[in-house]
GROMACS .gro file of C-alpha atoms in nm:
model
  105
    1MET     CA    1   1.658   1.975  -0.440
    2GLU     CA    2   1.352   2.094  -0.645
    3ARG     CA    3   1.025   1.969  -0.555
    4ARG     CA    4   0.725   2.068  -0.855
    5PHE     CA    5   0.446   1.899  -0.618
    6THR     CA    6   0.257   2.027  -0.312
    7PRO     CA    7   0.235   1.724  -0.011
    8ALA     CA    8  -0.083   1.662   0.066
    9LEU     CA    9  -0.325   1.870   0.318
   10TRP     CA   10  -0.387   1.570   0.550
   11THR     CA   11  -0.006   1.542   0.573
   12CYS     CA   12   0.066   1.927   0.655
   13ILE     CA   13  -0.199   1.914   0.912
   14LEU     CA   14  -0.075   1.608   1.079
   15MET     CA   15   0.246   1.713   1.148
   16ASP     CA   16   0.107   2.083   1.273
   17LEU     CA   17  -0.082   1.813   1.518
   18ILE     CA   18   0.218   1.634   1.624
   19GLY     CA   19   0.427   1.999   1.720
   20CYS     CA   20   0.111   2.127   1.881
   21ALA     CA   21   0.110   1.754   2.100
   22SER     CA   22   0.391   1.937   2.334
   23TYR     CA   23   0.086   2.169   2.513
   24THR     CA   24  -0.043   1.825   2.648
   25VAL     CA   25   0.222   1.767   2.851
   26PRO     CA   26   0.304   2.099   3.069
   27VAL     CA   27   0.685   2.082   3.113
   28LEU     CA   28   0.784   1.786   2.952
   29GLY     CA   29   0.603   1.903   2.666
   30GLU     CA   30   0.887   2.182   2.587
   31VAL     CA   31   1.163   1.960   2.647
   32SER     CA   32   1.020   1.735   2.387
   33ASP     CA   33   1.017   2.023   2.179
   34VAL     CA   34   1.396   2.014   2.150
   35ILE     CA   35   1.362   1.668   1.999
   36TRP     CA   36   1.087   1.728   1.782
   37ALA     CA   37   1.238   2.106   1.650
   38PRO     CA   38   1.576   1.964   1.408
   39ILE     CA   39   1.318   1.652   1.311
   40SER     CA   40   1.033   1.865   1.226
   41ALA     CA   41   1.282   2.111   1.029
   42ILE     CA   42   1.407   1.769   0.834
   43ILE     CA   43   1.058   1.670   0.739
   44PHE     CA   44   0.992   2.046   0.618
   45TYR     CA   45   1.290   2.067   0.351
   46ARG     CA   46   1.219   1.720   0.293
   47MET     CA   47   0.825   1.783   0.215
   48PHE     CA   48   0.871   2.145   0.021
   49GLY     CA   49   1.181   2.174  -0.097
   50SER     CA   50   1.339   2.433  -0.309
   51ASN     CA   51   1.331   2.788  -0.146
   52LEU     CA   52   1.011   2.745   0.024
   53GLY     CA   53   1.159   2.422   0.186
   54ALA     CA   54   1.474   2.585   0.322
   55PHE     CA   55   1.341   2.887   0.411
   56GLY     CA   56   1.038   2.680   0.620
   57SER     CA   57   1.265   2.471   0.776
   58VAL     CA   58   1.450   2.716   0.967
   59PHE     CA   59   1.118   2.871   1.043
   60ASN     CA   60   0.979   2.572   1.172
   61PHE     CA   61   1.304   2.479   1.342
   62ILE     CA   62   1.283   2.810   1.543
   63GLU     CA   63   0.883   2.770   1.608
   64GLU     CA   64   0.942   2.449   1.750
   65LEU     CA   65   1.244   2.562   1.950
   66PHE     CA   66   1.081   2.861   2.119
   67PRO     CA   67   0.814   2.798   2.396
   68GLY     CA   68   0.498   2.961   2.334
   69LEU     CA   69   0.519   2.938   1.922
   70ASP     CA   70   0.390   2.623   1.857
   71PHE     CA   71   0.029   2.733   1.775
   72ILE     CA   72   0.183   2.841   1.437
   73PRO     CA   73   0.060   2.602   1.180
   74THR     CA   74   0.400   2.623   0.943
   75PHE     CA   75   0.298   2.309   0.772
   76THR     CA   76  -0.037   2.401   0.686
   77LEU     CA   77   0.076   2.792   0.605
   78SER     CA   78   0.346   2.640   0.370
   79TRP     CA   79   0.077   2.443   0.184
   80VAL     CA   80  -0.173   2.733   0.113
   81VAL     CA   81   0.181   2.930  -0.024
   82ARG     CA   82   0.261   2.644  -0.253
   83LYS     CA   83  -0.089   2.571  -0.391
   84VAL     CA   84  -0.148   2.972  -0.428
   85SER     CA   85   0.239   2.996  -0.598
   86GLN     CA   86   0.146   2.708  -0.807
   87SER     CA   87  -0.202   2.845  -0.910
   88ILE     CA   88  -0.042   3.164  -0.999
   89LYS     CA   89   0.263   2.970  -1.247
   90GLU     CA   90  -0.040   2.777  -1.406
   91ARG     CA   91  -0.274   3.077  -1.459
   92LYS     CA   92   0.016   3.265  -1.605
   93THR     CA   93   0.157   2.978  -1.831
   94ALA     CA   94  -0.204   2.935  -1.985
   95GLN     CA   95  -0.201   3.320  -2.068
   96LYS     CA   96   0.114   3.251  -2.259
   97VAL     CA   97   0.013   2.929  -2.464
   98HIS     CA   98  -0.305   3.153  -2.492
   99ARG     CA   99  -0.169   3.425  -2.648
  100TYR     CA  100   0.118   3.268  -2.866
  101ARG     CA  101  -0.189   3.038  -3.029
  102THR     CA  102  -0.374   3.327  -3.107
  103ALA     CA  103  -0.063   3.525  -3.222
  104GLY     CA  104  -0.001   3.214  -3.480
  105VAL     CA  105  -0.403   3.234  -3.632
   0.00000   0.00000   0.00000
C-alpha cells in the first residue's frame, strides 16, 4: 500500500491530541490507552502507508500502550518526515529534469 500524498497537518495534530487526552483522567486514561493503541496504529498505517506507515504504526502502538509516552507527537513528527522526504525527492527530480534538458541543447 504505497501512499503518495501527505495527510493534512491539522489531522495529524488532532490525532496526537486524542492520544494525549488520556492524561486528563489519571487512572481511567491509562486503561483507555489499551483501547486507543491498536486503533491509533491502524489509523496511522492507513494515513501514511508504505515503510513509514509500517514502522510508524508499530512505534505509535508501543508509544500509546506504555504509560508516560503519550506526549510524543508521533503523527505530527511523521508528517514532518513525509514533507521533508517529499521535498528532497522533488528537488532531485527537478535537478534530473534540468540536467536532461540542458544536455540535449
